[in-house]
Amino acid sequence: MGSGWGRVARLEVGAVVDEVAERVGVRLGVEGLCAGGEVGAAYVRWDDGRRSVLKWRPGVELKEFEAGPLAVVEAARRAGVPAPATELAVQLDGAIAIVQELLPGAPIKALDEGLLAQALAINEQLAGLLGPGVPTLELYLRDDGPGFCLHGPLRTHGPRAARLLDWVEAVGSAYPGPLHGDDAVHVDFHPGNLLATNDRITGVIDWDGAGRGNRLLDLVTLRFGLHGQHPAPGVVERLDAVLDELPDDVLRPLWAHMSLRMTDWAIRHFEPAAVDHWLALSEYRTD
């Protein structure tokens, strides 16, 4: 690619487990890395045999993580959302380690209408759960995000990506500010983060970016998550119909955010075909 735009660091599970043991005296057994994800997670086992999930977040302070994502996931759990309990949270050198409950079920491979209805119901459960103590989410439509939603990669990738960035920044100028609202927002609400067993959603995982704002962002995220997948007939159309009902001042900033987020990530981490994949969906609702 010939640019200086970097990739995101990934979990080195052995080193993280060793540092956790040094900091808090807890030695976790490592079973192996979890499939999927962009930064990484691992299955671990406690001394008593319980299995859990170890996650690692570089460049994050535990205090801010507790005030943000951990507060969000606990509010969601109290509202009845099947989200994992936090079993251990440790400040490391330049990062944090989180050990979470291992929930039952497997990631959804093909979303059908029944599972979509459950996902929409979970989204409704997130409404109005948070107070002003939880930080609001930023959409980064006018400035770079912290390691994601970078503008420069789109500007330099080519004319098509640059046109998309022009649109994103214009939307950001028309609708400035953070994501308004007091909803719990998952931020990465796609089928790979929804666990299911016997046609029932049993878990919503990976709340690491969660914050306060408008829960409808998660429905736009879900729409992006279905792009190029193979959901059951009618699922994409039903979700599009839900999004079609949103007013422009709600949908446009949310769509711009996901367009920027996915295209930037593809430019920096994947092949050109992946960039075209996200540009095609992004352009579906640009003007």
Coordinates of C-alpha atoms in Angstrom, one line a residue:
M1 CA 0.0 0.0 0.0
G2 CA 3.0 2.2 0.5
S3 CA 1.5 4.4 3.3
G4 CA 2.4 4.8 7.0
W5 CA -1.1 3.8 8.2
G6 CA -0.5 1.0 10.7
R7 CA -2.4 -2.1 11.7
V8 CA -3.8 -2.7 15.2
A9 CA -1.8 -4.7 17.6
R10 CA -3.1 -8.2 18.4
L11 CA -3.2 -10.3 21.6
E12 CA 0.0 -12.3 22.6
V13 CA -1.9 -14.5 25.0
G14 CA 1.1 -16.1 26.8
A15 CA 2.6 -12.7 27.6
V16 CA -0.7 -11.3 28.8
V17 CA -1.4 -14.4 31.1
D18 CA 2.1 -14.0 32.6
E19 CA 1.6 -10.3 33.3
V20 CA -1.8 -11.0 34.9
A21 CA -0.2 -13.6 37.2
E22 CA 2.5 -11.1 38.1
R23 CA 0.0 -8.3 38.9
V24 CA -2.7 -10.2 40.8
G25 CA -1.4 -13.6 41.5
V26 CA -3.9 -15.5 39.4
R27 CA -2.5 -18.1 37.0
L28 CA -4.9 -18.8 34.1
G29 CA -4.5 -21.8 31.9
V30 CA -4.6 -21.1 28.2
E31 CA -6.7 -23.3 25.9
G32 CA -6.3 -21.4 22.7
L33 CA -7.3 -18.3 20.8
C34 CA -10.9 -17.6 20.0
A35 CA -11.9 -17.6 16.4
G36 CA -12.7 -14.3 14.7
G37 CA -12.2 -10.8 16.0
E38 CA -9.7 -8.2 15.0
V39 CA -7.6 -7.8 18.1
G40 CA -8.0 -11.2 19.7
A41 CA -9.4 -13.1 22.6
A42 CA -8.5 -16.5 24.1
Y43 CA -10.2 -19.3 26.0
V44 CA -8.7 -19.7 29.5
R45 CA -9.3 -21.9 32.5
W46 CA -9.3 -21.1 36.2
D47 CA -7.8 -23.4 38.8
D48 CA -11.2 -24.7 39.6
G49 CA -11.8 -25.8 36.0
R50 CA -14.1 -23.0 35.0
R51 CA -13.7 -21.8 31.4
S52 CA -13.7 -18.1 30.6
V53 CA -12.6 -15.7 27.9
L54 CA -9.5 -13.5 28.2
K55 CA -9.5 -10.2 26.3
W56 CA -6.8 -7.6 26.0
R57 CA -7.1 -3.9 25.1
P58 CA -3.9 -2.0 24.3
G59 CA -3.7 1.7 25.1
V60 CA -6.6 1.7 27.5
E61 CA -6.7 2.7 31.2
L62 CA -8.8 0.4 33.5
K63 CA -10.5 3.4 35.1
E64 CA -11.9 4.7 31.8
F65 CA -12.9 1.2 30.7
E66 CA -14.8 0.6 33.9
A67 CA -16.6 4.0 33.4
G68 CA -17.4 3.1 29.8
P69 CA -17.7 -0.4 28.3
L70 CA -17.9 -2.2 31.6
A71 CA -20.6 0.1 32.9
V72 CA -22.6 -0.4 29.7
V73 CA -22.4 -4.2 29.8
E74 CA -23.5 -4.3 33.4
A75 CA -26.5 -2.0 32.6
A76 CA -27.4 -4.3 29.7
R77 CA -27.2 -7.3 32.0
R78 CA -29.5 -5.7 34.5
A79 CA -32.0 -5.0 31.7
G80 CA -32.0 -8.7 30.7
V81 CA -29.6 -8.7 27.8
P82 CA -27.6 -12.0 27.7
A83 CA -24.2 -10.3 28.1
P84 CA -21.1 -11.8 29.8
A85 CA -20.3 -11.0 33.4
T86 CA -16.8 -9.5 34.1
E87 CA -14.9 -11.9 36.3
L88 CA -11.5 -10.1 36.4
A89 CA -10.2 -6.8 35.2
V90 CA -6.5 -5.9 35.5
Q91 CA -4.4 -2.9 34.6
L92 CA -1.3 -4.0 32.7
D93 CA 1.6 -2.0 31.3
G94 CA 0.0 0.0 28.6
A95 CA -3.1 -2.2 28.3
I96 CA -5.8 -3.9 30.3
A97 CA -6.8 -7.6 30.6
I98 CA -10.4 -8.5 31.1
V99 CA -11.6 -12.0 31.9
Q100 CA -15.3 -12.6 31.1
E101 CA -17.9 -15.2 31.6
L102 CA -18.0 -17.8 28.7
L103 CA -21.6 -17.8 27.5
P104 CA -23.3 -20.7 25.8
G105 CA -23.9 -20.9 22.1
A106 CA -22.0 -20.4 18.9
P107 CA -21.7 -17.3 16.7
I108 CA -24.6 -17.0 14.2
K109 CA -23.5 -18.0 10.7
A110 CA -26.8 -17.3 8.9
L111 CA -29.3 -14.8 10.4
D112 CA -32.9 -15.8 9.8
E113 CA -36.0 -13.9 10.5
G114 CA -36.6 -15.4 13.9
L115 CA -33.1 -14.5 15.0
L116 CA -33.4 -11.0 13.5
A117 CA -36.6 -10.5 15.5
Q118 CA -34.7 -11.4 18.6
A119 CA -31.8 -9.1 17.7
L120 CA -34.2 -6.2 17.2
A121 CA -35.8 -7.0 20.6
I122 CA -32.4 -6.9 22.3
N123 CA -31.8 -3.6 20.6
E124 CA -35.0 -2.2 22.2
Q125 CA -33.8 -3.4 25.6
L126 CA -30.9 -1.0 25.3
A127 CA -33.0 2.1 25.2
G128 CA -32.5 4.7 28.0
L129 CA -30.3 2.5 30.2
L130 CA -27.5 5.0 30.9
G131 CA -26.9 8.2 32.7
P132 CA -24.4 11.1 32.2
G133 CA -21.7 9.3 34.1
V134 CA -21.1 7.0 31.0
P135 CA -19.1 8.7 28.3
T136 CA -20.9 9.4 25.0
L137 CA -19.7 7.9 21.8
E138 CA -18.1 9.9 19.0
L139 CA -18.8 9.2 15.4
Y140 CA -15.4 10.7 14.1
L141 CA -17.0 12.1 11.0
R142 CA -14.7 15.2 10.9
D143 CA -11.6 14.0 12.7
D144 CA -9.7 10.7 13.2
G145 CA -10.8 8.2 15.8
P146 CA -8.3 6.5 18.2
G147 CA -6.9 3.8 15.9
F148 CA -10.0 3.4 13.8
C149 CA -12.2 5.7 11.7
L150 CA -9.1 7.3 10.2
H151 CA -9.7 9.7 7.4
G152 CA -6.3 9.7 5.7
P153 CA -6.5 6.2 4.3
L154 CA -9.7 7.0 2.4
R155 CA -8.2 10.3 1.2
T156 CA -5.2 8.6 -0.3
H157 CA -6.6 5.2 -1.4
G158 CA -8.2 6.4 -4.6
P159 CA -10.9 8.6 -6.1
R160 CA -13.8 6.4 -5.1
A161 CA -12.8 6.2 -1.4
A162 CA -12.0 10.0 -1.5
R163 CA -15.5 10.7 -2.7
L164 CA -16.9 8.7 0.1
L165 CA -14.8 10.6 2.6
D166 CA -16.0 13.9 1.2
W167 CA -19.6 12.7 1.8
V168 CA -18.7 11.5 5.3
E169 CA -17.1 14.8 6.3
A170 CA -20.0 16.8 4.8
V171 CA -22.4 14.8 6.9
G172 CA -20.2 15.5 9.9
S173 CA -20.4 19.2 9.2
A174 CA -24.2 19.0 9.0
Y175 CA -24.6 16.9 12.1
P176 CA -21.7 17.8 14.4
G177 CA -21.1 16.5 17.9
P178 CA -21.1 13.2 19.7
L179 CA -23.8 10.5 19.3
H180 CA -26.8 11.9 21.2
G181 CA -28.9 9.7 23.5
D182 CA -28.9 7.8 26.7
D183 CA -29.1 4.3 25.2
A184 CA -26.6 1.6 25.7
V185 CA -24.8 1.1 22.4
H186 CA -22.8 -2.1 21.7
V187 CA -21.0 -0.7 18.7
D188 CA -20.0 -4.1 17.2
F189 CA -23.5 -5.6 16.9
H190 CA -23.1 -8.2 14.1
P191 CA -23.9 -11.9 13.8
G192 CA -20.4 -12.9 14.8
N193 CA -21.0 -11.3 18.2
L194 CA -24.4 -12.9 18.7
L195 CA -24.3 -16.4 20.1
A196 CA -27.3 -18.8 19.6
T197 CA -28.4 -22.3 20.5
N198 CA -31.5 -24.0 19.0
D199 CA -32.7 -20.8 17.3
R200 CA -32.4 -18.7 20.4
I201 CA -29.9 -15.9 21.0
T202 CA -28.0 -16.9 24.2
G203 CA -25.3 -14.3 24.3
V204 CA -24.2 -10.9 23.0
I205 CA -20.4 -10.7 23.3
D206 CA -17.5 -8.2 22.6
W207 CA -18.7 -5.0 24.3
D208 CA -15.2 -3.5 24.3
G209 CA -16.2 -0.4 22.4
A210 CA -19.6 0.1 24.1
G211 CA -20.8 3.5 25.2
R212 CA -23.7 5.9 25.6
G213 CA -25.7 7.2 22.6
N214 CA -28.3 6.1 20.2
R215 CA -28.9 2.3 20.1
L216 CA -29.9 2.6 16.4
L217 CA -26.2 2.7 15.6
D218 CA -26.2 -1.0 16.4
L219 CA -28.9 -1.7 13.7
V220 CA -26.7 0.1 11.1
T221 CA -23.8 -2.0 12.3
L222 CA -25.9 -5.1 11.9
R223 CA -26.7 -4.1 8.3
F224 CA -23.0 -3.7 7.5
G225 CA -22.4 -7.1 9.3
L226 CA -24.8 -8.8 6.9
H227 CA -23.2 -7.4 3.8
G228 CA -21.6 -10.3 1.8
Q229 CA -23.0 -12.9 4.2
H230 CA -25.7 -15.3 3.5
P231 CA -28.7 -14.5 5.7
A232 CA -32.1 -16.2 5.1
P233 CA -34.2 -14.7 2.4
G234 CA -36.0 -11.5 3.5
V235 CA -33.7 -10.7 6.4
V236 CA -31.7 -7.9 4.7
E237 CA -34.9 -6.5 3.2
R238 CA -36.6 -6.4 6.6
L239 CA -33.7 -4.7 8.3
D240 CA -33.5 -2.2 5.4
A241 CA -37.1 -1.4 5.9
V242 CA -36.4 -0.6 9.6
L243 CA -33.6 1.7 8.6
D244 CA -35.7 3.3 5.9
E245 CA -38.1 4.6 8.6
L246 CA -35.4 6.5 10.4
P247 CA -35.2 10.3 9.9
D248 CA -32.3 11.6 7.9
D249 CA -30.8 13.4 10.9
V250 CA -30.5 10.0 12.6
L251 CA -29.6 7.6 9.8
R252 CA -27.2 9.8 7.8
P253 CA -24.6 10.2 10.6
L254 CA -24.9 6.6 11.6
W255 CA -24.4 5.4 8.0
A256 CA -21.5 7.8 7.5
H257 CA -19.8 6.5 10.6
M258 CA -20.0 2.8 9.6
S259 CA -19.0 3.6 6.0
L260 CA -15.9 5.4 7.3
R261 CA -15.1 2.7 9.9
M262 CA -15.4 -0.3 7.6
T263 CA -13.7 1.3 4.6
D264 CA -10.7 2.6 6.7
W265 CA -10.3 -0.8 8.4
A266 CA -10.3 -2.6 5.0
I267 CA -7.8 -0.3 3.5
R268 CA -5.3 -0.8 6.3
H269 CA -5.9 -4.5 6.9
F270 CA -7.2 -6.3 3.8
E271 CA -6.9 -6.6 0.1
P272 CA -8.4 -4.1 -2.4
A273 CA -11.4 -6.4 -3.0
A274 CA -12.4 -5.9 0.6
V275 CA -12.2 -2.2 0.2
D276 CA -14.5 -2.4 -2.9
H277 CA -16.8 -4.6 -0.9
W278 CA -17.4 -1.9 1.8
L279 CA -17.4 1.0 -0.7
A280 CA -20.3 -0.7 -2.6
L281 CA -22.4 -0.9 0.6
S282 CA -21.5 2.6 1.7
E283 CA -22.6 4.1 -1.6
Y284 CA -26.0 2.4 -1.2
R285 CA -27.1 5.3 1.0
T286 CA -24.8 8.2 0.0
D287 CA -26.0 11.1 -2.1

